[in-house]
Structure formats: structure tokens, C-alpha cells
mmCIF file of C-alpha atoms in Angstrom:
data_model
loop_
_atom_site.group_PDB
_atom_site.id
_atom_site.type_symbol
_atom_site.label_atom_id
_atom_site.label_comp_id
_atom_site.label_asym_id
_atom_site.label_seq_id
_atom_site.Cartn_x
_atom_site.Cartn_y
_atom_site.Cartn_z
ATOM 1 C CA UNK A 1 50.209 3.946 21.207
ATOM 2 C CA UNK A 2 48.250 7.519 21.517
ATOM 3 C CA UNK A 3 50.707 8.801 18.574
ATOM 4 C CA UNK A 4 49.628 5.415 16.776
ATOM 5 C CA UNK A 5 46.277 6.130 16.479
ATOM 6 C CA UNK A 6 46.290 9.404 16.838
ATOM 7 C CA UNK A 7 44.304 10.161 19.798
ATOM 8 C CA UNK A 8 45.136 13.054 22.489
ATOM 9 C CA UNK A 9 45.888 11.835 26.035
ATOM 10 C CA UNK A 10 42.689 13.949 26.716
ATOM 11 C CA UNK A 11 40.407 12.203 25.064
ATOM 12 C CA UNK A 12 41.797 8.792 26.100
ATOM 13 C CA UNK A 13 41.456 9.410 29.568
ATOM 14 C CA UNK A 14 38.192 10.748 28.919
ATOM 15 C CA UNK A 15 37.032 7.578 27.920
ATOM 16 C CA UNK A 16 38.611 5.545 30.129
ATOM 17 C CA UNK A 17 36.913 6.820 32.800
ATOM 18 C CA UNK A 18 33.721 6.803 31.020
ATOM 19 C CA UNK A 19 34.436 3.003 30.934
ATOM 20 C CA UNK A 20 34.993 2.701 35.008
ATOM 21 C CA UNK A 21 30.785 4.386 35.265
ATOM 22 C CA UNK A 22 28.384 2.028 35.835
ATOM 23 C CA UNK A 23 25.589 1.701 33.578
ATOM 24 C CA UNK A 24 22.738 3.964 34.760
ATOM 25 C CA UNK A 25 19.665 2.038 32.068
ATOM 26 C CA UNK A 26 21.125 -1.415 33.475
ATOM 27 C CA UNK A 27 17.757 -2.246 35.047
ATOM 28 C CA UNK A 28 15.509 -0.780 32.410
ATOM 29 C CA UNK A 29 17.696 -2.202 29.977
ATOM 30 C CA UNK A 30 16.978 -5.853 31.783
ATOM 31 C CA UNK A 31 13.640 -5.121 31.840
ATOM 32 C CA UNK A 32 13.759 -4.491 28.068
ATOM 33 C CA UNK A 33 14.850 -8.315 27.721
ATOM 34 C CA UNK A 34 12.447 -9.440 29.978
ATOM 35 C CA UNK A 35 9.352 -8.320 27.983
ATOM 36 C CA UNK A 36 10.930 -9.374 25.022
ATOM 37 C CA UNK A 37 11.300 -12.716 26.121
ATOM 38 C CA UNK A 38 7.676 -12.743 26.559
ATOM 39 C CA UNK A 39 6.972 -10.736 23.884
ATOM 40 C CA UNK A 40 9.039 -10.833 20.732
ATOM 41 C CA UNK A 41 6.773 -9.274 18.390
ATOM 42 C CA UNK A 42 6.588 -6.010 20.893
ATOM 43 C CA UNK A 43 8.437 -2.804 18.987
ATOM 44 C CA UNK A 44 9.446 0.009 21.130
ATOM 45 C CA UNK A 45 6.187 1.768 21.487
ATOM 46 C CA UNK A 46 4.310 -1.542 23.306
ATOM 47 C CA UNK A 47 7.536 -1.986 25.359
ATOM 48 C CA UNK A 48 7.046 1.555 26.013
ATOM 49 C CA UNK A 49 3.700 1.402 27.298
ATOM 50 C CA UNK A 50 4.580 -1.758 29.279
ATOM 51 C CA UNK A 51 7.361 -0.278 31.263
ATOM 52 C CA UNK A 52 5.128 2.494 32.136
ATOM 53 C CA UNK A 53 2.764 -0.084 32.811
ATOM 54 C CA UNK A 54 5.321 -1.491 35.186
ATOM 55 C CA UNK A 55 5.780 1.744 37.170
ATOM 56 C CA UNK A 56 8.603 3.431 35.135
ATOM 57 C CA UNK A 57 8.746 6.753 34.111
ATOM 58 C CA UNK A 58 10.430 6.458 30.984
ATOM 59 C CA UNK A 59 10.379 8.777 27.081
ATOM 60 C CA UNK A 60 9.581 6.133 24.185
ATOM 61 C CA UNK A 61 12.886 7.429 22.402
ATOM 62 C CA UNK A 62 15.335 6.666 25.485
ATOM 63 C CA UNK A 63 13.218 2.818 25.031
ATOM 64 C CA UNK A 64 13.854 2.959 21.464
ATOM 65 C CA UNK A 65 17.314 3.964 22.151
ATOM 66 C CA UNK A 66 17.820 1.147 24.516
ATOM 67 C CA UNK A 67 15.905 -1.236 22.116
ATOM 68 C CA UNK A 68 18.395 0.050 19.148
ATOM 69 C CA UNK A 69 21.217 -0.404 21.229
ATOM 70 C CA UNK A 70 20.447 -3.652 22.748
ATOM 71 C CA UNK A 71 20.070 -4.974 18.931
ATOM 72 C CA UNK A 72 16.075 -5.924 19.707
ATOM 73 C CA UNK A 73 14.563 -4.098 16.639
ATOM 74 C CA UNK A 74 11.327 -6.467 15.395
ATOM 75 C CA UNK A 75 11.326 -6.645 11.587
ATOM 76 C CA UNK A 76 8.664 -9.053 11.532
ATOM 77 C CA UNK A 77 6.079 -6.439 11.781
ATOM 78 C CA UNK A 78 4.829 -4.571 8.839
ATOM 79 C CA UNK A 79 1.702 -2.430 8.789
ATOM 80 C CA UNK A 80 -1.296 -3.740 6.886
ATOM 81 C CA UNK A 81 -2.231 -0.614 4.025
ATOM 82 C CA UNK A 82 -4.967 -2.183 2.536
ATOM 83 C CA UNK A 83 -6.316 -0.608 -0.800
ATOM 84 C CA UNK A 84 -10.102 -0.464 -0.751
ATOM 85 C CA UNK A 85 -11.791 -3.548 -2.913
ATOM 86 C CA UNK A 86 -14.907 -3.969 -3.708
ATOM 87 C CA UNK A 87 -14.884 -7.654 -4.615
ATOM 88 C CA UNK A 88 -17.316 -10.052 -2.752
ATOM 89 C CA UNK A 89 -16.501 -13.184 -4.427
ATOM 90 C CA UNK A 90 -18.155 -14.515 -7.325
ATOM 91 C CA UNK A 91 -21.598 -13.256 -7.630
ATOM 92 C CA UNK A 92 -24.288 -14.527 -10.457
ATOM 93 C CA UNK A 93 -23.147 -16.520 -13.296
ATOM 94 C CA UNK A 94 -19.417 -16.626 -15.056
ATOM 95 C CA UNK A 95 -19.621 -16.831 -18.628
ATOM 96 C CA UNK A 96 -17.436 -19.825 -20.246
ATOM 97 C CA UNK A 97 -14.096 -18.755 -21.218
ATOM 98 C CA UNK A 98 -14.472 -18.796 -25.391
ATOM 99 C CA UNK A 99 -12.239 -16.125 -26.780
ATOM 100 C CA UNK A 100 -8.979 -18.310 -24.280
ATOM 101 C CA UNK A 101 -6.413 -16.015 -24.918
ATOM 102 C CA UNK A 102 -7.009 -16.309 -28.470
ATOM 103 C CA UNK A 103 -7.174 -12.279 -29.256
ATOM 104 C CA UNK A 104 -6.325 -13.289 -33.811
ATOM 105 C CA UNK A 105 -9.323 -12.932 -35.383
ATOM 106 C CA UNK A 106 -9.876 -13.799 -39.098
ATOM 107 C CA UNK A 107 -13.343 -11.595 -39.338
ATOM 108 C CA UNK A 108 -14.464 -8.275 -38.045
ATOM 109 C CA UNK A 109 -17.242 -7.810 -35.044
ATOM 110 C CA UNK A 110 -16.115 -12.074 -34.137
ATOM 111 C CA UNK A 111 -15.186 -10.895 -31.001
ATOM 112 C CA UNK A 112 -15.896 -7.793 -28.871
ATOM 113 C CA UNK A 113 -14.507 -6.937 -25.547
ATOM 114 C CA UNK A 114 -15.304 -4.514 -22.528
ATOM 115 C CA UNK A 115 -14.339 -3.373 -19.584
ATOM 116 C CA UNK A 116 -15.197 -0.711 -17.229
ATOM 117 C CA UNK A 117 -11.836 1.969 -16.439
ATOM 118 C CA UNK A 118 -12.094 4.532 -13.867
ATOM 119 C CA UNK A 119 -10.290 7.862 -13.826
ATOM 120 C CA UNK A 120 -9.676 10.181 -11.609
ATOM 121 C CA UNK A 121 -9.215 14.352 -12.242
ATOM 122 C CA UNK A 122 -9.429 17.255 -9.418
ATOM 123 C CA UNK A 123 -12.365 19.880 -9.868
ATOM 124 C CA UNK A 124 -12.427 23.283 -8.478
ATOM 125 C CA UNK A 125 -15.544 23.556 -6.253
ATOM 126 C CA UNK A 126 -16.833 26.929 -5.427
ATOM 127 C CA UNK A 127 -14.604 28.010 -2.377
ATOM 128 C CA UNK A 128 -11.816 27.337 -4.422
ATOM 129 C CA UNK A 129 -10.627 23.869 -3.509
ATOM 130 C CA UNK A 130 -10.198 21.153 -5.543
ATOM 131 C CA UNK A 131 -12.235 17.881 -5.020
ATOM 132 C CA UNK A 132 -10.946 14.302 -6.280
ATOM 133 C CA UNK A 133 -13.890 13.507 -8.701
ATOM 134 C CA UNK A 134 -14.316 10.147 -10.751
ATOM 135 C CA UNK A 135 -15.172 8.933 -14.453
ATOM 136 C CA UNK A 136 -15.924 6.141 -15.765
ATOM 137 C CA UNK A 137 -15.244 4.666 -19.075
ATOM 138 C CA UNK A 138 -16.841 1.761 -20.768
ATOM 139 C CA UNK A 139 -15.888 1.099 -24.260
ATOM 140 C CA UNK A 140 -16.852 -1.725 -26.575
ATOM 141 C CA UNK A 141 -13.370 -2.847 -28.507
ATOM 142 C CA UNK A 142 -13.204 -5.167 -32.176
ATOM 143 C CA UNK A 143 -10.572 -7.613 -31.589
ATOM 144 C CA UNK A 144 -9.801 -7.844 -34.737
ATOM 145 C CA UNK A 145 -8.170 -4.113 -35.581
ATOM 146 C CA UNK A 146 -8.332 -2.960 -31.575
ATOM 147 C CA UNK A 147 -11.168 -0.386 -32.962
ATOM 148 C CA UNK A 148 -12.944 0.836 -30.338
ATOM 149 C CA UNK A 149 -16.763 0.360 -32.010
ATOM 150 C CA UNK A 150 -18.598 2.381 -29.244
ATOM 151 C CA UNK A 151 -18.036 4.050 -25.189
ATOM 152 C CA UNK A 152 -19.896 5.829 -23.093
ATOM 153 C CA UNK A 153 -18.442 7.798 -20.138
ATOM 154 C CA UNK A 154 -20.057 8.680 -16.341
ATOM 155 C CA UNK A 155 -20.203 9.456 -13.183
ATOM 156 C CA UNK A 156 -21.052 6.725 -11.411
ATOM 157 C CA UNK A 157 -20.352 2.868 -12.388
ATOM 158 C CA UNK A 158 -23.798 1.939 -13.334
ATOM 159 C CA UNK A 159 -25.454 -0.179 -15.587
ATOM 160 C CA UNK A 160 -27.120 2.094 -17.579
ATOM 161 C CA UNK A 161 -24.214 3.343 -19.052
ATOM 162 C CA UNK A 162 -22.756 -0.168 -19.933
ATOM 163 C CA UNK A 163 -26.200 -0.744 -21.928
ATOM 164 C CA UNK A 164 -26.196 2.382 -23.677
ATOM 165 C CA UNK A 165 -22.529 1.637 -25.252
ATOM 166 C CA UNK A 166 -23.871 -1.915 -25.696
ATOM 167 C CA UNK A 167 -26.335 -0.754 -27.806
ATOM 168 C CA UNK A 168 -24.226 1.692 -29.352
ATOM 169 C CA UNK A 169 -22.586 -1.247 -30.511
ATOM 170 C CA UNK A 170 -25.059 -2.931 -31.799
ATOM 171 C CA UNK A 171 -26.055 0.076 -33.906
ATOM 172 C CA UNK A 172 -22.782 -0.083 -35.479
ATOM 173 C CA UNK A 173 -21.851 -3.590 -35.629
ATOM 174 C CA UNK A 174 -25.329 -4.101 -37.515
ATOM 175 C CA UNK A 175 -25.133 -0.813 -40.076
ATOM 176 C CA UNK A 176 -21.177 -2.778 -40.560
ATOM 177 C CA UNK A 177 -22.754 -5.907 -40.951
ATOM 178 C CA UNK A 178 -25.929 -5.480 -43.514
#
């Protein structure tokens, strides 16, 4: 059979007896079960701190050994990364929805869109590092060619600048116009 497989007579024997040792993490690995049966959700690091809590003096990566090995990974658990948002819900008035997805114009200056895009670009302070520093663009777009009639960019999403590409706008859409 050793010739079959392979195997010295050394190494066979060498596990055999392996097999004949009693398992030394039998009562931590009991343990183990018991707080999960209490506590499914509970990943290696809480059943780490609750064994300790219990009195044993235990490493978290023989417990997440023993949790590997005793098939009790949680994959329920996923940590929240929220992205930072600034939205608080609807505030002041919506405007009615007019243009509908409707973006074919017959006539120039019908319908003009904007939004506010910011960017992001590193600047070299004076020590020599670079600081994450932030634009903001607000342009004023025809619908009917995509021409962008009028932007302004800043520093800082205000209104001002929103108004002063507005009325860049108007300038244009007026000297267009008459």
C-alpha cells in the first residue's frame, strides 16, 4: 500500500502516531462553539476578546486558526466605508421636470443646463508636500449643439460663482439673440 501511494514507512508512522495524540485546543475549541452558538455574528477578534474574557490566555491567530479550522468563518459581516455626502434631503423648492429627458432641441438657447463638477489636483505647499486641493466648475451648456455658452471656476462651491456664469450667460444668450 506504502509503494501505492508512494509514501515512506517513515512518514506513515509518523502520522499514525500523530493520530493516537489527543487534541490539546479540544476545550478551547468547545468553547469556540459555545460562543458561537450564542453569538453567530462574532468573527475571531470578539471571540478573541471573549475567551480572554473567560479567563484564557489565548493569541487571536491560534482563535482564528481554530475558527478557520473548525469551518466558523462569519461572512455576513462586511465593514460599512461610507463616502462622505452632503445631502440632507430635499431642501427649498424642486423645479417641475420640463426638459423630461427630452435633450432634441429644434432652436438654440431653448434649453440650458448646469451643474456644479468638482475636481481635485495636488499642490506643492511650501515645505514641499503636496496638499489635495479642490475646484469647482460650473458651466452653463446649449442643448441644442452641447456648446458650453459660459463657466466659471473656484475654490469653494458657492453661489457667487454660479451667478456670475449665470449672467455670463445671459450676456451671451442675449448678444445671440438680438
Amino acid at each position: 500500500m506504502l509503494e501505492y501511494f508512494d509514501l515512506s514507512k517513515s512518514t506513515y508512522m509518523y502520522w499514525q502516531q500523530r493520530l493516537d495524540r489527543p487534541n490539546k485546543d479540544e476545550q478551547v475549541e468547545k468553547k469556540i462553539l459555545d460562543i458561537r452558538k450564542d453569538n453567530p455574528n462574532y468573527g475571531y477578534r470578539r471571540m478573541t476578546a471573549m475567551l480572554k474574557r473567560l479567563g484564557y490566555v489565548i493569541n487571536k491567530k491560534k482563535v482564528q486558526r481554530l475558527v478557520q479550522k473548525l469551518k466558523l468563518q462569519v461572512t455576513s459581516f462586511s465593514r460599512k466605508t461610507r463616502k462622505y455626502s452632503s445631502y440632507k434631503g430635499t431642501i427649498g423648492r424642486v423645479a417641475d421636470n420640463k426638459i423630461n429627458r427630452n435633450f432634441k432641441v429644434e432652436k438654440s438657447y431653448t434649453y440650458i443646463t448646469t451643474d456644479t463638477t468638482e475636481f481635485k489636483y495636488l499642490e506643492k505647499d511650501k515645505s514641499g508636500n503636496y496638499q489635495v486641493k479642490k475646484l469647482y466648475l460650473n458651466p452653463y451648456l446649449d442643448m441644442y449643439n452641447g456648446e458650453i455658452i459660459s463657466y466659471e471656476i473656484s475654490k469653494q462651491p458657492t453661489l457667487k460663482p454660479i451667478i456670475k456664469a449665470l449672467d455670463k450667460a445671459i450676456d451671451v444668450t442675449s448678444i445671440n439673440k438680438g
